[in-house]
Short mmCIF file of C-alpha atoms in Angstrom, two decimals:
data_model
loop_
_atom_site.label_atom_id
_atom_site.label_comp_id
_atom_site.label_asym_id
_atom_site.label_seq_id
_atom_site.Cartn_x
_atom_site.Cartn_y
_atom_site.Cartn_z
CA ARG A 1 -183.50 -65.82 191.83
CA LEU A 2 -180.42 -66.94 194.09
CA SER A 3 -178.39 -69.86 193.52
CA PRO A 4 -175.68 -71.03 195.19
CA PRO A 5 -172.31 -70.66 193.50
CA ARG A 6 -171.07 -74.45 194.56
CA LEU A 7 -173.26 -78.11 195.14
CA GLY A 8 -173.67 -78.93 198.11
CA ASP A 9 -175.34 -82.09 200.35
CA ASP A 10 -177.52 -79.85 202.27
CA TYR A 11 -178.99 -76.08 201.51
CA ARG A 12 -179.83 -74.43 204.71
CA TRP A 13 -181.46 -70.50 204.77
CA GLU A 14 -181.16 -68.14 207.53
CA ASP A 15 -185.30 -68.73 207.56
CA GLY A 16 -184.34 -72.49 207.95
CA SER A 17 -185.90 -73.49 204.73
CA THR A 18 -183.58 -75.98 203.22
CA GLU A 19 -184.10 -75.53 198.75
CA GLY A 20 -181.38 -75.37 196.59
CA TYR A 21 -181.99 -71.69 195.01
CA ARG A 22 -184.83 -68.51 196.49
CA LEU A 23 -186.97 -66.87 194.56
CA VAL A 24 -187.14 -63.42 195.99
CA THR A 25 -189.12 -59.63 195.31
CA GLU A 26 -187.80 -57.87 198.12
CA PRO A 27 -184.87 -56.10 198.26
CA GLY A 28 -182.45 -57.15 201.32
CA ASP A 29 -179.76 -59.54 202.61
CA TYR A 30 -179.63 -63.44 202.27
CA ARG A 31 -177.66 -65.71 203.71
CA LEU A 32 -177.33 -69.19 203.08
CA ARG A 33 -175.59 -72.49 204.76
CA VAL A 34 -174.09 -75.02 201.84
CA LEU A 35 -172.97 -78.36 203.02
CA ALA A 36 -170.52 -80.12 201.78
CA GLY A 37 -169.36 -83.37 202.69
CA CYS A 38 -167.05 -81.79 205.72
CA ASP A 39 -166.82 -79.04 203.87
CA THR A 40 -169.21 -75.65 205.52
CA SER A 41 -169.25 -72.31 203.54
CA TRP A 42 -172.17 -69.16 203.95
CA VAL A 43 -173.17 -67.11 201.06
CA HIS A 44 -174.39 -63.86 201.49
CA TYR A 45 -176.73 -62.13 198.78
CA ARG A 46 -177.68 -58.66 198.90
CA LEU A 47 -180.29 -57.67 196.58
CA THR A 48 -181.00 -54.40 195.62
CA ILE A 49 -184.66 -52.78 193.41
CA SER A 50 -183.25 -51.04 190.72
CA TYR A 51 -185.40 -48.14 188.89
CA VAL A 52 -185.70 -46.11 186.83
CA THR A 53 -188.81 -43.40 185.74
CA VAL A 54 -189.69 -40.90 183.12
CA LYS A 55 -191.77 -38.02 182.80
CA LEU A 56 -193.42 -36.04 180.38
CA PRO A 57 -195.68 -32.99 180.77
CA ARG A 58 -198.97 -34.43 181.79
CA ASP A 59 -200.83 -31.38 179.72
CA GLY A 60 -198.69 -32.14 176.69
CA TYR A 61 -198.31 -29.01 174.21
CA THR A 62 -199.89 -27.03 171.84
CA VAL A 63 -198.42 -26.12 168.81
CA PRO A 64 -199.27 -24.37 165.57
CA TRP A 65 -199.21 -25.99 162.40
CA GLY A 66 -196.16 -25.70 160.86
CA GLU A 67 -193.96 -25.13 164.01
CA THR A 68 -191.54 -27.06 165.96
CA VAL A 69 -191.61 -27.59 170.22
CA GLU A 70 -188.81 -29.60 172.10
CA LEU A 71 -189.80 -32.86 173.92
CA ARG A 72 -189.05 -31.82 177.75
CA PRO A 73 -188.67 -35.94 179.82
CA THR A 74 -187.17 -36.04 183.79
CA PHE A 75 -185.71 -39.12 184.15
CA PHE A 76 -185.21 -40.41 187.92
CA SER A 77 -183.14 -43.20 188.20
CA ASP A 78 -180.54 -45.13 190.22
CA GLY A 79 -178.16 -45.63 187.65
CA ALA A 80 -177.11 -44.00 184.45
CA VAL A 81 -180.02 -43.45 182.33
CA GLU A 82 -177.85 -45.95 178.63
CA ASP A 83 -180.68 -46.17 175.98
CA LEU A 84 -183.52 -43.67 175.28
CA HIS A 85 -185.95 -44.45 171.95
CA TRP A 86 -188.68 -42.09 170.77
CA GLU A 87 -192.45 -43.45 169.00
CA PRO A 88 -193.10 -42.94 166.31
CA GLY A 89 -189.81 -42.94 164.17
CA GLY A 90 -188.76 -39.89 162.18
CA LEU A 91 -187.51 -37.75 164.23
CA ALA A 92 -184.23 -35.61 163.58
CA CYS A 93 -182.92 -37.36 166.70
CA ASP A 94 -184.73 -40.69 167.44
CA ASN A 95 -182.96 -41.22 170.75
CA CYS A 96 -182.28 -38.17 171.87
CA PRO A 97 -183.61 -36.80 175.05
CA SER A 98 -185.38 -33.75 174.24
CA PRO A 99 -185.98 -34.42 170.34
CA GLU A 100 -187.59 -30.75 168.21
CA VAL A 101 -190.68 -32.03 166.33
CA ALA A 102 -193.28 -30.23 164.34
CA PRO A 103 -196.18 -33.13 163.89
CA LEU A 104 -198.00 -32.07 160.86
CA GLN A 105 -201.18 -33.26 162.94
CA SER A 106 -201.88 -34.10 166.46
CA THR A 107 -199.45 -37.02 167.62
CA ILE A 108 -198.83 -38.92 170.99
CA TYR A 109 -195.17 -39.65 171.35
CA THR A 110 -193.52 -42.26 173.89
CA LEU A 111 -190.26 -42.13 175.21
CA TYR A 112 -188.34 -45.59 176.16
CA ALA A 113 -185.86 -45.22 178.73
CA THR A 114 -183.26 -48.06 179.94
CA ASN A 115 -180.76 -47.61 182.26
CA GLU A 116 -177.76 -49.16 183.05
CA TYR A 117 -179.38 -52.41 185.02
CA GLY A 118 -181.48 -52.90 182.62
CA CYS A 119 -184.51 -51.87 183.76
CA LEU A 120 -186.98 -50.11 181.42
CA ASP A 121 -189.65 -46.90 181.85
CA SER A 122 -192.04 -45.75 178.86
CA ALA A 123 -194.20 -42.05 179.09
CA SER A 124 -196.48 -40.94 176.48
CA VAL A 125 -197.00 -36.91 175.50
CA GLU A 126 -199.55 -35.42 172.98
CA VAL A 127 -198.19 -32.44 170.96
CA ARG A 128 -201.59 -30.90 169.66
CA VAL A 129 -201.80 -29.53 166.11
CA PRO A 130 -205.27 -27.18 166.09
CA VAL A 131 -206.30 -27.10 163.05
CA ASP A 132 -208.25 -23.45 161.68
CA ARG A 133 -211.06 -24.35 159.35
CA ARG A 134 -212.34 -21.38 158.78
CA ILE A 135 -213.52 -20.64 155.18
CA TYR A 136 -215.09 -18.06 153.15
CA LEU A 137 -216.77 -17.65 149.91
CA PRO A 138 -218.98 -14.93 148.90
CA THR A 139 -222.43 -14.50 148.29
CA ALA A 140 -221.77 -12.74 145.42
CA PHE A 141 -219.25 -10.74 142.73
CA SER A 142 -218.67 -9.07 139.28
CA PRO A 143 -216.37 -9.88 137.37
CA ASN A 144 -216.30 -7.07 134.98
CA GLY A 145 -213.01 -6.04 135.06
CA ASP A 146 -212.22 -3.29 137.61
CA GLY A 147 -210.11 -5.39 139.56
CA THR A 148 -212.62 -5.64 142.63
CA ASN A 149 -214.75 -8.61 143.37
CA ASP A 150 -213.54 -9.69 139.87
CA PHE A 151 -213.31 -13.38 141.01
CA PHE A 152 -215.15 -15.94 142.91
CA TYR A 153 -212.39 -17.92 145.23
CA ALA A 154 -212.49 -20.15 148.38
CA GLN A 155 -210.38 -17.20 151.56
CA GLY A 156 -209.48 -17.78 154.68
CA PRO A 157 -206.67 -17.71 157.19
CA THR A 158 -206.39 -22.27 156.77
CA LEU A 159 -203.36 -23.76 155.55
CA ALA A 160 -206.20 -26.23 153.50
CA ARG A 161 -205.51 -27.21 149.89
CA ILE A 162 -208.61 -27.57 147.58
CA ALA A 163 -209.11 -30.61 146.11
CA TYR A 164 -212.00 -29.68 143.75
CA PHE A 165 -213.55 -26.70 142.49
CA TYR A 166 -217.02 -26.98 140.90
CA VAL A 167 -219.42 -24.18 139.78
CA PHE A 168 -222.31 -24.70 137.99
CA ASP A 169 -225.55 -22.94 135.89
CA ARG A 170 -229.54 -23.32 137.06
CA TRP A 171 -229.64 -26.19 134.94
CA GLY A 172 -226.59 -28.14 136.55
CA GLY A 173 -224.38 -27.50 133.84
CA GLN A 174 -220.70 -27.04 135.03
CA VAL A 175 -219.69 -23.60 134.54
CA PHE A 176 -216.12 -23.92 136.27
CA ALA A 177 -213.77 -26.83 137.39
CA LEU A 178 -210.62 -26.84 139.30
CA GLU A 179 -209.00 -29.49 140.95
CA ASN A 180 -205.94 -29.32 143.63
CA GLY A 181 -205.53 -25.85 144.79
CA ALA A 182 -204.81 -23.39 146.72
CA ILE A 183 -206.78 -21.14 149.13
CA ASP A 184 -206.83 -17.02 148.90
CA ASP A 185 -205.29 -17.47 145.63
CA PRO A 186 -207.55 -15.53 142.36
CA ALA A 187 -205.65 -17.90 140.49
CA PHE A 188 -207.70 -21.18 141.56
CA GLY A 189 -211.30 -19.34 140.78
CA TRP A 190 -213.72 -18.61 138.84
CA ASP A 191 -213.91 -15.32 136.59
CA GLY A 192 -217.27 -15.54 135.83
CA GLN A 193 -215.58 -17.59 131.88
CA THR A 194 -217.27 -20.20 130.34
CA ASN A 195 -216.50 -21.74 127.35
CA GLY A 196 -214.21 -18.55 126.60
CA ARG A 197 -217.31 -16.39 126.75
CA PRO A 198 -219.06 -14.18 130.15
CA ALA A 199 -221.13 -16.36 131.48
CA PRO A 200 -224.71 -14.41 131.90
CA PRO A 201 -225.52 -13.08 135.28
CA GLY A 202 -227.52 -14.84 138.16
CA VAL A 203 -227.71 -17.73 140.77
CA TYR A 204 -224.64 -20.61 140.16
CA GLY A 205 -224.38 -23.39 142.63
CA TRP A 206 -220.83 -24.63 144.07
CA ALA A 207 -218.94 -27.50 145.52
CA LEU A 208 -216.18 -27.09 147.16
CA GLY A 209 -213.87 -30.20 148.89
CA LEU A 210 -210.77 -29.31 151.45
CA VAL A 211 -207.92 -31.69 152.71
CA PHE A 212 -206.53 -29.93 155.58
CA PRO A 213 -203.26 -30.91 156.97
CA ASP A 214 -204.28 -33.40 159.19
CA ASN A 215 -205.87 -35.14 156.23
CA GLU A 216 -209.91 -34.39 157.85
CA VAL A 217 -211.51 -34.12 154.33
CA VAL A 218 -214.29 -31.14 154.28
CA GLU A 219 -216.84 -31.06 151.24
CA ARG A 220 -219.24 -27.20 151.34
CA SER A 221 -221.80 -26.41 148.73
CA GLY A 222 -223.62 -23.12 147.88
CA GLU A 223 -224.62 -20.49 145.58
CA ILE A 224 -223.15 -17.30 144.14
CA ILE A 225 -224.69 -14.58 142.57
CA LEU A 226 -222.83 -13.10 139.22
CA LEU A 227 -223.30 -9.30 138.76
CA ARG A 228 -223.33 -7.88 135.80
#
């Protein structure tokens, strides 16, 4: 909105319009004649359009779980970029141009940028964190104390946490129960004992609940043969 700096009895813009103010959307030069009694003055306006544009990699980033990646935006602006803000918050530096992030799961980050003229732009980028969900459990084990295949436990490269791990006999009775355990650790497996005694050989059923780094819960079940 262009308004004259002084009141007058008559206003006349270069295009002949006579309103006391003018709404403009295009850059350019605008001249207004203001007549106040016998005094005539000219007001010259020069309107320029400021801009700021933020770009982030269209393909995003892919980073292994637990590792960091630097977010690298590119700015295009006719004035200094004075204010930056990243969402979601909680970064080591929420207002840095190129922060490092280490998300626990795939996350979309948005950067808001404002230049010295108050123009605002934003851009978003996804940081993908692939989750390896491979889990292995043997089909048989022999808990005879020879140091080989003595424990029945979940194995794999995943960073999942065991929520529960149960083993049942053929009548459905629970012979082993574990909650809140780790993958790839025999200490969080069944040693073939039940009530302090060696369980008889045979087929047992099992149920396993896993919580992955992205908070997805996976439940699995199957059978295991105990050999003696």
